[in-house]
Amino acid sequence: MFQSRLMDAAAQVQAHLDATMGSLGNLPVIHAMRYASAGGKRLRAFLVLESARLHGVSPDHAIWPAAAIEAIHAYSLVHDDLPCMDDDALRRGQPTVHVKWDDATAVLAGDALQTFGFECVSRPECHPDPLVRADLTLTLARAAGAQGMVLGQALDIAAETAKTPLTLKEITTLQAGKTGALIAWSAMAGAVMARSDTAPLQRYATDLGLAFQIADDILDIEGDADKVGKAVGKDADAGKATFVSLLGLDGAKARARELVNDACDALDIYGNEATTLREAARFVISRDS
Amino acid sequence: MFQSRLMDAAAQVQAHLDATMGSLGNLPVIHAMRYASAGGKRLRAFLVLESARLHGVSPDHAIWPAAAIEAIHAYSLVHDDLPCMDDDALRRGQPTVHVKWDDATAVLAGDALQTFGFECVSRPECHPDPLVRADLTLTLARAAGAQGMVLGQALDIAAETAKTPLTLKEITTLQAGKTGALIAWSAMAGAVMARSDTAPLQRYATDLGLAFQIADDILDIEGDADKVGKAVGKDADAGKATFVSLLGLDGAKARARELVNDACDALDIYGNEATTLREAARFVISRDS
């Protein structure tokens, strides 16, 4: 069930991004925006759509925050890959934007993808209730900004020049911002749209986000670059503290399993309706890319 | 009257940015955000506050879109100054962010400033009516994105490698996006907040934005680098088409005066209440920085 719903979500969000960006014109920066936001697992879009389904929110509305979060995620990857940041040449098995075009186009395309994300959640088509649109925008800004994703990235940069490696507590804070905040927003989006309690999905998503990052660190050690679609072994080579370096490979795997169990337990209130989200949590630590 | 109101607006928006960003923490990226959003003429904040006053909107509400537009403007400058973009070392008479910190911090600080701008207009404190907050967000996203400011920047990059210099029509489209879109949003913000007709202020701001850019091109020829606070003569040295290269110095000055007269005429409906906005338009073409 999860795999087919993930594929459905991927197809739906891709069609929506194509339709919405298709009208933007023909400049290199537009092509770069579309290139950067194509492909990927679409886990965040899936979480938005599944969280909306759980709360009886129409997919016609939910597709807008799903597109928004994929655009914001894509912007963060384009800027992260820049030579002055992580300097990555490969992403999802394809040349990164600054390699295929140039650095200036990558900066601009990332900037415009962020703006596009905020446009998606503030458009009237996103939801008839303007309070929902304003709340989606506000929570998205907080998840993406200097107390969310950018905070995590800034801590990551600071860690590179720090004299001592990060502690487990520090790396958990870093990752809660860097990858956790957007994942949490995705999982909560349906509850925000239905104006329901976001607490159960927030607990689910916090554990899921951390498990996701631990799985990423494990893939960086055990993964196959062809399957992962980007360079592996970079963190270990750079001597960076990761969950694996701090907990050991077996310890990291055990912690990820524990987090996934906690994530599933947080959904008890939804009963069987949340089966697909529980399967998603288990997928996150078993994936090979 | 205009000069004192411009100074008031500058002081108010600076205090508001300080108060709002003060809680963000102590990382270099936060310092860079505050550094990049300090100073400047604050013409955009002034336009927001003046447009709000004209429509009877409380300054307690209007200060939020004023802070938002200054943050978005600051983000665009930080990224524009990057080595892969315009490669400028000086801005407002101070070292640019990538010079004072590094390129990675400049990318991240710009990213976070954009996010901060969207947070400002979606916060409940910005306006009690969520429809106003959603509309401010949507119009801001359209002004800043791939059909507004980023479009202008992309056309600017494309022009650098083009075989023939831009025509007057092309450079007008470029500048309407690059600088005009945010100026127009600022001038219309008060009407959006009051849910009034934005058309008169849109006509005013379109002419004002173009006059502003023509004045910039004139300053690039006639200006004093110490007063302007950044390098001058760059466009002429680079052989770029500007309003001055296309119209001549006298022709550019005449066109700017004509645009300012048109901008003032567009405010007839507001009578004497709009005197300060008319003075602002005249200031834009008489400034020396």
Coordinates of C-alpha atoms in Angstrom, one line a residue:
Chain A
M1 CA 0.0 0.0 0.0
F2 CA 2.7 2.5 1.0
Q3 CA 4.8 1.9 -2.1
S4 CA 1.8 2.4 -4.5
R5 CA 0.7 5.5 -2.6
L6 CA 4.2 6.9 -2.7
M7 CA 4.4 6.4 -6.4
D8 CA 0.9 8.0 -6.8
A9 CA 2.0 11.0 -4.7
A10 CA 5.2 11.3 -6.9
A11 CA 3.2 11.3 -10.1
Q12 CA 0.6 13.8 -8.8
V13 CA 3.1 16.3 -7.5
Q14 CA 5.2 16.1 -10.6
A15 CA 2.2 16.7 -12.8
H16 CA 1.2 19.6 -10.6
L17 CA 4.7 21.1 -10.6
D18 CA 4.8 20.8 -14.4
A19 CA 1.4 22.4 -14.9
T20 CA 2.2 25.3 -12.5
M21 CA 5.8 26.0 -13.6
G22 CA 4.9 25.5 -17.3
S23 CA 3.5 29.0 -17.5
L24 CA 6.7 30.6 -16.1
G25 CA 8.5 31.0 -19.5
N26 CA 11.6 29.8 -21.2
L27 CA 14.6 31.4 -19.5
P28 CA 17.5 29.2 -18.3
V29 CA 16.5 29.9 -14.6
I30 CA 13.0 28.5 -15.3
H31 CA 14.5 25.4 -16.9
A32 CA 16.8 25.0 -13.9
M33 CA 13.9 25.4 -11.5
R34 CA 12.0 22.6 -13.3
Y35 CA 15.1 20.4 -13.5
A36 CA 15.9 20.8 -9.8
S37 CA 12.3 20.0 -8.7
A38 CA 12.0 16.9 -10.9
G39 CA 12.5 13.4 -9.5
G40 CA 13.4 12.3 -6.0
K41 CA 11.4 10.0 -3.7
R42 CA 8.7 12.7 -3.0
L43 CA 8.5 11.5 0.6
R44 CA 7.5 15.0 1.7
A45 CA 4.7 15.3 -0.9
F46 CA 3.5 11.8 0.1
L47 CA 3.4 12.9 3.8
V48 CA 1.4 16.0 2.9
L49 CA -1.1 14.0 0.8
E50 CA -1.4 11.2 3.4
S51 CA -1.8 13.6 6.3
A52 CA -4.5 15.4 4.3
R53 CA -6.3 12.1 3.6
L54 CA -6.2 11.2 7.3
H55 CA -8.0 14.5 8.0
G56 CA -10.5 14.3 5.2
V57 CA -8.9 17.2 3.3
S58 CA -9.4 17.1 -0.5
P59 CA -6.4 16.2 -2.6
D60 CA -7.2 19.1 -4.9
H61 CA -6.3 21.4 -2.0
A62 CA -3.5 19.2 -0.5
I63 CA -1.6 19.1 -3.8
W64 CA -0.6 22.8 -3.3
P65 CA 1.3 22.3 0.0
A66 CA 2.7 19.1 -1.5
A67 CA 4.1 21.1 -4.4
A68 CA 5.2 23.8 -2.0
I69 CA 7.3 21.5 0.2
E70 CA 8.9 19.8 -2.8
A71 CA 9.9 23.2 -4.2
I72 CA 11.3 24.4 -0.9
H73 CA 13.2 21.0 -0.5
A74 CA 14.5 21.4 -4.1
Y75 CA 15.7 25.0 -3.3
S76 CA 17.6 23.8 -0.3
L77 CA 19.3 21.0 -2.4
V78 CA 20.3 23.4 -5.2
H79 CA 21.9 25.8 -2.8
D80 CA 23.5 23.0 -0.6
D81 CA 25.2 21.6 -3.7
L82 CA 26.9 24.9 -4.6
P83 CA 30.7 25.0 -4.7
C84 CA 30.7 27.4 -1.7
M85 CA 28.5 24.9 0.3
D86 CA 28.8 21.1 -0.1
D87 CA 30.3 21.3 -3.6
D88 CA 28.4 18.3 -5.0
A89 CA 28.4 17.5 -8.7
L90 CA 25.8 14.8 -8.6
R91 CA 22.2 14.7 -7.2
R92 CA 19.6 12.0 -7.9
G93 CA 22.1 10.5 -10.3
Q94 CA 22.1 13.7 -12.5
P95 CA 24.5 16.7 -12.7
T96 CA 23.7 19.3 -10.1
V97 CA 22.2 22.7 -11.3
H98 CA 25.5 24.7 -11.0
V99 CA 27.3 22.0 -13.0
K100 CA 24.6 21.8 -15.8
W101 CA 24.2 25.6 -15.9
D102 CA 26.4 27.8 -13.7
D103 CA 26.6 29.1 -10.1
A104 CA 24.6 32.3 -10.8
T105 CA 21.7 30.3 -12.3
A106 CA 21.8 27.9 -9.4
V107 CA 21.6 30.7 -6.9
L108 CA 18.7 32.3 -8.7
A109 CA 16.8 29.1 -9.4
G110 CA 17.0 28.2 -5.7
D111 CA 15.8 31.6 -4.8
A112 CA 12.9 31.4 -7.2
L113 CA 12.0 27.9 -6.0
Q114 CA 11.7 29.2 -2.4
T115 CA 9.5 32.0 -3.6
F116 CA 7.4 29.5 -5.6
G117 CA 6.9 27.4 -2.5
F118 CA 5.4 30.3 -0.6
E119 CA 3.2 31.2 -3.7
C120 CA 1.8 27.7 -3.8
V121 CA 0.5 27.8 -0.2
S122 CA -0.9 31.4 -0.5
R123 CA -2.8 30.9 -3.7
P124 CA -6.7 30.8 -3.3
E125 CA -6.8 27.4 -5.0
C126 CA -4.8 26.0 -2.1
H127 CA -7.6 26.3 0.3
P128 CA -10.9 28.3 0.5
D129 CA -10.2 29.4 4.1
P130 CA -7.6 32.2 4.1
L131 CA -6.7 31.4 7.7
V132 CA -5.5 28.0 6.5
R133 CA -3.4 29.6 3.8
A134 CA -1.9 32.1 6.2
D135 CA -1.2 29.3 8.8
L136 CA 0.4 27.1 6.1
T137 CA 2.6 30.0 5.1
L138 CA 3.6 30.9 8.7
T139 CA 4.4 27.4 9.7
L140 CA 6.3 26.8 6.4
A141 CA 8.3 30.0 7.0
R142 CA 9.2 28.8 10.5
A143 CA 10.2 25.3 9.3
A144 CA 12.3 26.7 6.5
G145 CA 13.9 29.7 8.2
A146 CA 16.6 30.6 10.7
Q147 CA 14.9 28.6 13.5
G148 CA 14.3 25.5 11.3
M149 CA 16.1 24.3 8.1
V150 CA 18.6 27.3 7.8
L151 CA 19.5 26.9 11.5
G152 CA 20.4 23.3 10.8
Q153 CA 22.5 24.3 7.8
A154 CA 24.2 27.1 9.7
L155 CA 25.1 24.6 12.6
D156 CA 26.4 22.2 9.9
I157 CA 28.7 24.9 8.5
A158 CA 29.8 25.9 12.0
A159 CA 30.6 22.2 12.8
E160 CA 33.0 22.0 9.9
T161 CA 35.4 24.5 11.4
A162 CA 34.8 23.5 15.1
K163 CA 37.7 22.2 17.0
T164 CA 35.8 19.2 18.5
P165 CA 33.3 16.9 16.8
L166 CA 29.6 17.4 17.6
T167 CA 28.0 15.6 20.5
L168 CA 25.0 13.4 20.0
K169 CA 22.8 16.2 21.4
E170 CA 24.3 18.8 19.1
I171 CA 23.9 16.6 16.0
T172 CA 20.3 15.8 16.9
T173 CA 19.6 19.6 17.1
L174 CA 21.4 20.1 13.8
Q175 CA 19.4 17.4 12.0
A176 CA 16.1 18.3 13.6
G177 CA 16.6 21.6 11.8
K178 CA 18.3 20.6 8.6
T179 CA 16.0 17.7 7.5
G180 CA 13.5 17.3 10.4
A181 CA 11.7 20.7 10.1
L182 CA 10.4 20.2 6.5
I183 CA 9.5 16.6 7.2
A184 CA 7.5 17.6 10.3
W185 CA 5.8 20.4 8.4
S186 CA 4.8 17.9 5.6
A187 CA 3.3 15.4 8.1
M188 CA 1.4 18.2 10.0
A189 CA 0.1 19.9 6.9
G190 CA -3.1 17.9 6.7
A191 CA -4.0 18.7 10.4
V192 CA -3.3 22.4 9.7
M193 CA -5.6 22.3 6.6
A194 CA -8.3 20.6 8.7
R195 CA -7.6 23.0 11.6
S196 CA -7.2 19.9 13.8
D197 CA -4.7 19.1 16.6
T198 CA -1.2 18.8 15.1
A199 CA 0.4 17.2 18.2
P200 CA 0.2 13.5 17.2
L201 CA 1.6 14.1 13.7
Q202 CA 4.3 16.3 15.2
R203 CA 5.5 13.5 17.5
Y204 CA 5.4 11.1 14.5
A205 CA 7.3 13.4 12.2
T206 CA 10.0 14.4 14.8
D207 CA 10.9 10.7 15.3
L208 CA 10.5 10.0 11.6
G209 CA 12.8 12.9 10.6
L210 CA 15.5 11.8 13.0
A211 CA 15.2 8.1 11.8
F212 CA 15.5 9.4 8.2
Q213 CA 18.7 11.2 9.0
I214 CA 20.2 8.2 10.8
A215 CA 19.3 6.1 7.8
D216 CA 21.1 8.7 5.6
D217 CA 24.2 8.4 7.7
I218 CA 24.0 4.6 7.4
L219 CA 23.6 4.8 3.6
D220 CA 26.7 7.1 3.5
I221 CA 28.6 4.1 4.9
E222 CA 26.8 1.0 3.5
G223 CA 25.2 2.5 0.4
D224 CA 25.9 2.0 -3.3
A225 CA 26.6 5.4 -5.0
D226 CA 24.7 4.2 -8.1
K227 CA 21.6 3.5 -6.1
V228 CA 21.9 6.5 -3.8
G229 CA 22.3 8.8 -6.7
K230 CA 25.0 10.9 -5.1
A231 CA 28.5 10.5 -3.7
V232 CA 28.8 8.3 -0.6
G233 CA 31.4 8.1 2.1
K234 CA 31.9 11.9 2.0
D235 CA 31.1 12.4 5.7
A236 CA 33.3 9.7 6.9
D237 CA 36.2 10.8 4.7
A238 CA 35.7 14.4 6.0
G239 CA 35.9 13.1 9.6
K240 CA 32.5 14.6 10.3
A241 CA 30.6 13.4 13.3
T242 CA 27.5 11.5 12.2
F243 CA 25.0 9.2 14.1
V244 CA 27.1 6.3 12.9
S245 CA 30.4 7.7 14.1
L246 CA 28.8 8.5 17.5
L247 CA 26.6 5.4 18.0
G248 CA 28.5 2.8 15.8
L249 CA 26.8 1.1 12.9
D250 CA 24.8 -1.4 15.0
G251 CA 23.9 1.3 17.6
A252 CA 22.7 3.6 14.9
K253 CA 20.5 0.9 13.3
A254 CA 19.0 0.1 16.8
R255 CA 18.3 3.8 17.5
A256 CA 16.6 4.2 14.1
R257 CA 14.4 1.1 14.7
E258 CA 13.5 2.5 18.2
L259 CA 12.6 5.9 16.6
V260 CA 10.4 4.2 14.0
N261 CA 8.5 2.3 16.7
D262 CA 7.9 5.5 18.6
A263 CA 6.8 7.2 15.4
C264 CA 4.2 4.5 14.8
D265 CA 3.0 4.6 18.4
A266 CA 2.4 8.3 18.1
L267 CA -0.3 7.5 15.5
D268 CA -2.4 5.2 17.8
I269 CA -5.2 7.8 18.0
Y270 CA -5.7 7.4 14.2
G271 CA -6.1 3.5 14.4
N272 CA -5.9 1.6 11.1
E273 CA -6.4 4.8 9.1
A274 CA -2.7 5.6 9.7
T275 CA -1.4 2.2 8.4
T276 CA 0.2 3.8 5.4
L277 CA 2.1 6.4 7.5
R278 CA 3.4 3.6 9.7
E279 CA 4.6 1.7 6.6
A280 CA 6.3 4.9 5.5
A281 CA 8.2 5.1 8.8
R282 CA 9.4 1.5 8.3
F283 CA 10.4 2.3 4.7
V284 CA 12.5 5.2 5.7
I285 CA 15.0 2.9 7.6
S286 CA 14.9 0.1 5.0
R287 CA 15.5 2.1 1.8
D288 CA 18.6 1.7 -0.3
S289 CA 18.6 5.2 -1.8
Chain B
M1 CA 7.6 66.5 5.0
F2 CA 8.9 63.6 2.8
Q3 CA 12.4 63.7 4.3
S4 CA 11.2 63.6 7.9
R5 CA 8.7 60.8 7.1
L6 CA 11.4 58.8 5.3
M7 CA 13.6 59.1 8.3
D8 CA 10.8 58.1 10.6
A9 CA 10.1 55.1 8.4
A10 CA 13.8 54.1 8.5
A11 CA 13.9 54.4 12.3
Q12 CA 10.7 52.4 12.8
V13 CA 11.5 49.6 10.4
Q14 CA 15.1 49.3 11.9
A15 CA 13.7 49.0 15.4
H16 CA 11.2 46.4 14.2
L17 CA 13.8 44.4 12.4
D18 CA 16.1 44.5 15.5
A19 CA 13.3 43.4 17.8
T20 CA 12.1 40.6 15.5
M21 CA 15.5 39.3 14.5
G22 CA 16.9 39.8 18.0
S23 CA 15.4 36.5 19.2
L24 CA 16.9 34.4 16.4
G25 CA 20.1 33.6 18.2
N26 CA 23.8 34.1 17.9
L27 CA 25.1 32.2 14.8
P28 CA 27.1 34.0 12.1
V29 CA 24.2 33.6 9.7
I30 CA 21.9 35.5 12.0
H31 CA 24.5 38.3 12.4
A32 CA 24.9 38.4 8.6
M33 CA 21.1 38.7 8.3
R34 CA 21.0 41.6 10.7
Y35 CA 24.0 43.2 9.1
A36 CA 22.6 42.9 5.6
S37 CA 19.2 44.3 6.5
A38 CA 20.6 47.3 8.4
G39 CA 20.8 50.8 6.8
G40 CA 19.8 51.8 3.3
K41 CA 17.3 54.6 2.4
R42 CA 14.3 52.4 3.4
L43 CA 12.3 53.8 0.4
R44 CA 10.3 50.5 0.3
A45 CA 9.4 50.6 4.0
F46 CA 8.4 54.3 3.6
L47 CA 6.2 53.4 0.7
V48 CA 4.4 50.7 2.7
L49 CA 3.9 52.9 5.7
E50 CA 2.8 55.9 3.6
S51 CA 0.4 53.7 1.5
A52 CA -1.0 52.3 4.7
R53 CA -1.5 55.8 6.2
L54 CA -3.3 56.9 3.0
H55 CA -5.8 54.0 3.5
G56 CA -6.2 54.4 7.3
V57 CA -4.3 51.2 8.1
S58 CA -2.7 51.2 11.6
P59 CA 1.1 51.5 11.5
D60 CA 1.2 48.7 14.1
H61 CA 0.0 46.4 11.3
A62 CA 1.9 48.1 8.4
I63 CA 5.2 47.8 10.1
W64 CA 5.1 44.0 9.3
P65 CA 4.9 44.3 5.5
A66 CA 7.5 47.2 5.8
A67 CA 9.9 44.8 7.6
A68 CA 9.0 42.1 5.1
I69 CA 9.9 44.1 2.0
E70 CA 13.2 45.4 3.5
A71 CA 14.1 41.8 4.3
I72 CA 13.3 40.6 0.8
H73 CA 15.2 43.6 -0.7
A74 CA 18.2 42.8 1.5
Y75 CA 18.1 39.1 0.5
S76 CA 18.2 40.2 -3.2
L77 CA 21.2 42.5 -2.6
V78 CA 23.2 39.8 -0.6
H79 CA 22.8 37.3 -3.4
D80 CA 23.3 39.9 -6.2
D81 CA 26.6 40.9 -4.6
L82 CA 28.0 37.2 -4.6
P83 CA 31.1 36.6 -6.7
C84 CA 29.1 34.4 -9.1
M85 CA 26.6 37.2 -9.6
D86 CA 27.7 40.9 -9.7
D87 CA 30.8 40.3 -7.5
D88 CA 30.5 43.5 -5.5
A89 CA 32.7 44.1 -2.4
L90 CA 31.0 47.3 -1.2
R91 CA 27.3 48.0 -0.4
R92 CA 26.0 51.0 1.4
G93 CA 29.6 51.9 2.0
Q94 CA 30.3 48.7 3.9
P95 CA 31.9 45.4 3.0
T96 CA 29.3 43.0 1.4
V97 CA 28.2 39.9 3.4
H98 CA 30.4 37.4 1.5
V99 CA 33.4 39.7 2.0
K100 CA 32.8 40.2 5.7
W101 CA 31.9 36.5 6.3
D102 CA 32.1 34.1 3.4
D103 CA 30.1 32.9 0.3
A104 CA 28.3 30.1 2.2
T105 CA 27.1 32.5 4.9
A106 CA 26.0 35.0 2.3
V107 CA 23.9 32.3 0.4
L108 CA 22.3 31.1 3.7
A109 CA 21.7 34.6 5.1
G110 CA 20.0 35.6 1.9
D111 CA 17.9 32.5 1.9
A112 CA 16.9 33.1 5.5
L113 CA 16.1 36.8 4.8
Q114 CA 13.7 35.7 2.1
T115 CA 12.0 33.2 4.4
F116 CA 11.9 35.9 7.2
G117 CA 10.1 38.2 4.8
F118 CA 7.3 35.7 4.2
E119 CA 7.1 35.0 7.9
C120 CA 6.5 38.7 8.6
V121 CA 3.5 39.0 6.4
S122 CA 1.9 35.7 7.6
R123 CA 2.2 36.4 11.3
P124 CA -1.1 37.1 13.0
E125 CA 0.3 40.4 14.4
C126 CA 0.6 41.6 10.8
H127 CA -3.2 41.9 10.3
P128 CA -6.3 40.5 12.1
D129 CA -7.9 39.5 8.8
P130 CA -6.2 36.3 7.5
L131 CA -7.4 37.1 4.0
V132 CA -5.1 40.2 4.1
R133 CA -2.2 38.1 5.3
A134 CA -2.7 35.5 2.6
D135 CA -3.1 38.3 -0.1
L136 CA 0.1 40.1 1.1
T137 CA 1.9 36.8 0.9
L138 CA 0.6 35.9 -2.5
T139 CA 1.3 39.3 -4.0
L140 CA 4.8 39.4 -2.4
A141 CA 5.6 35.9 -3.8
R142 CA 4.6 37.1 -7.3
A143 CA 6.6 40.3 -7.0
A144 CA 9.7 38.5 -5.8
G145 CA 9.5 35.4 -7.9
A146 CA 10.2 34.1 -11.4
Q147 CA 7.6 36.5 -12.9
G148 CA 8.9 39.5 -10.9
M149 CA 12.3 40.3 -9.4
V150 CA 13.9 36.9 -10.3
L151 CA 12.7 37.3 -13.9
G152 CA 14.5 40.7 -14.0
Q153 CA 17.7 39.2 -12.6
A154 CA 17.6 36.3 -15.0
L155 CA 17.1 38.7 -18.0
D156 CA 20.0 40.7 -16.6
I157 CA 22.3 37.6 -16.6
A158 CA 21.1 36.7 -20.1
A159 CA 21.9 40.2 -21.3
E160 CA 25.5 39.9 -20.3
T161 CA 26.1 37.1 -22.7
A162 CA 23.8 38.3 -25.5
K163 CA 25.4 39.2 -28.8
T164 CA 23.4 42.5 -29.2
P165 CA 22.7 45.1 -26.5
L166 CA 19.2 45.3 -25.1
T167 CA 16.6 47.5 -26.7
L168 CA 14.7 50.1 -24.7
K169 CA 11.7 47.8 -24.5
E170 CA 13.8 44.9 -23.2
I171 CA 15.6 47.0 -20.6
T172 CA 12.3 48.4 -19.5
T173 CA 10.9 44.8 -19.0
L174 CA 14.1 43.8 -17.2
Q175 CA 14.0 46.7 -14.8
A176 CA 10.2 46.4 -14.2
G177 CA 11.0 43.0 -12.8
K178 CA 14.4 43.6 -11.2
T179 CA 13.6 46.8 -9.2
G180 CA 10.1 47.7 -10.2
A181 CA 8.2 44.7 -8.8
L182 CA 9.2 45.2 -5.1
I183 CA 8.7 49.0 -5.3
A184 CA 5.2 48.4 -6.8
W185 CA 4.3 45.9 -4.0
S186 CA 5.4 48.4 -1.4
A187 CA 3.3 51.1 -2.7
M188 CA 0.2 48.9 -3.1
A189 CA 0.6 47.2 0.3
G190 CA -1.6 49.8 2.1
A191 CA -4.4 49.2 -0.4
V192 CA -4.1 45.5 -0.1
M193 CA -4.3 45.8 3.7
A194 CA -7.4 48.0 3.5
R195 CA -8.9 45.7 0.8
S196 CA -9.2 48.8 -1.5
D197 CA -8.5 49.3 -5.2
T198 CA -4.8 48.9 -5.9
A199 CA -4.9 50.4 -9.4
P200 CA -3.9 54.1 -8.7
L201 CA -1.0 53.0 -6.6
Q202 CA 0.1 50.4 -9.1
R203 CA 0.2 53.1 -11.8
Y204 CA 2.1 55.4 -9.5
A205 CA 4.6 52.7 -8.5
T206 CA 5.2 51.4 -12.0
D207 CA 6.3 54.9 -13.1
L208 CA 8.2 55.5 -9.9
G209 CA 10.1 52.2 -10.2
L210 CA 11.2 53.0 -13.7
A211 CA 12.2 56.5 -12.8
F212 CA 14.1 55.1 -9.8
Q213 CA 16.1 52.8 -12.2
I214 CA 16.8 55.6 -14.7
A215 CA 18.1 57.7 -11.8
D216 CA 20.3 54.7 -10.8
D217 CA 21.8 54.6 -14.3
I218 CA 22.4 58.4 -14.2
L219 CA 24.1 58.0 -10.8
D220 CA 26.3 55.3 -12.2
I221 CA 27.6 58.0 -14.7
E222 CA 27.5 61.2 -12.6
G223 CA 27.5 59.8 -9.0
D224 CA 30.3 60.0 -6.4
A225 CA 31.2 56.5 -5.2
D226 CA 31.6 57.9 -1.6
K227 CA 28.1 59.2 -1.6
V228 CA 26.5 56.3 -3.6
G229 CA 28.1 53.8 -1.2
K230 CA 29.1 51.4 -4.0
A231 CA 31.2 51.3 -7.1
V232 CA 30.1 53.6 -9.9
G233 CA 30.8 53.4 -13.6
K234 CA 30.6 49.6 -13.6
D235 CA 27.8 49.4 -16.2
A236 CA 29.4 51.8 -18.6
D237 CA 32.8 50.1 -18.3
A238 CA 31.1 46.7 -18.9
G239 CA 29.5 48.1 -22.1
K240 CA 26.0 47.2 -20.7
A241 CA 23.0 48.9 -22.2
T242 CA 21.4 51.3 -19.7
F243 CA 18.8 53.9 -20.0
V244 CA 21.6 56.5 -20.3
S245 CA 23.4 54.5 -23.1
L246 CA 20.0 54.2 -25.0
L247 CA 18.6 57.7 -24.4
G248 CA 21.7 59.8 -23.7
L249 CA 22.2 61.6 -20.4
D250 CA 19.7 64.5 -21.2
G251 CA 17.2 62.1 -22.7
A252 CA 17.3 59.9 -19.6
K253 CA 16.8 62.9 -17.3
A254 CA 13.9 64.1 -19.4
R255 CA 12.3 60.6 -19.4
A256 CA 12.7 60.3 -15.6
R257 CA 11.0 63.7 -15.1
E258 CA 8.1 62.7 -17.4
L259 CA 7.7 59.4 -15.4
V260 CA 7.7 61.3 -12.1
N261 CA 5.0 63.7 -13.4
D262 CA 2.9 60.7 -14.6
A263 CA 3.4 59.0 -11.2
C264 CA 2.1 62.1 -9.4
D265 CA -0.9 62.4 -11.7
A266 CA -1.9 58.8 -10.9
L267 CA -2.5 59.9 -7.3
D268 CA -5.0 62.6 -8.2
I269 CA -7.8 60.5 -6.6
Y270 CA -6.2 60.9 -3.2
G271 CA -5.9 64.7 -3.4
N272 CA -3.6 66.4 -0.8
E273 CA -3.4 63.3 1.3
A274 CA -0.9 61.9 -1.2
T275 CA 1.5 65.0 -1.1
T276 CA 4.2 63.0 0.6
L277 CA 4.1 60.2 -2.0
R278 CA 4.4 62.9 -4.7
E279 CA 7.4 64.4 -2.9
A280 CA 8.9 60.9 -2.7
A281 CA 8.6 60.5 -6.5
R282 CA 10.4 63.8 -7.0
F283 CA 13.1 62.8 -4.5
V284 CA 13.8 59.6 -6.4
I285 CA 15.2 61.5 -9.4
S286 CA 17.0 64.2 -7.4
R287 CA 18.9 61.9 -4.9
D288 CA 22.7 61.7 -4.9
S289 CA 22.9 58.2 -3.4

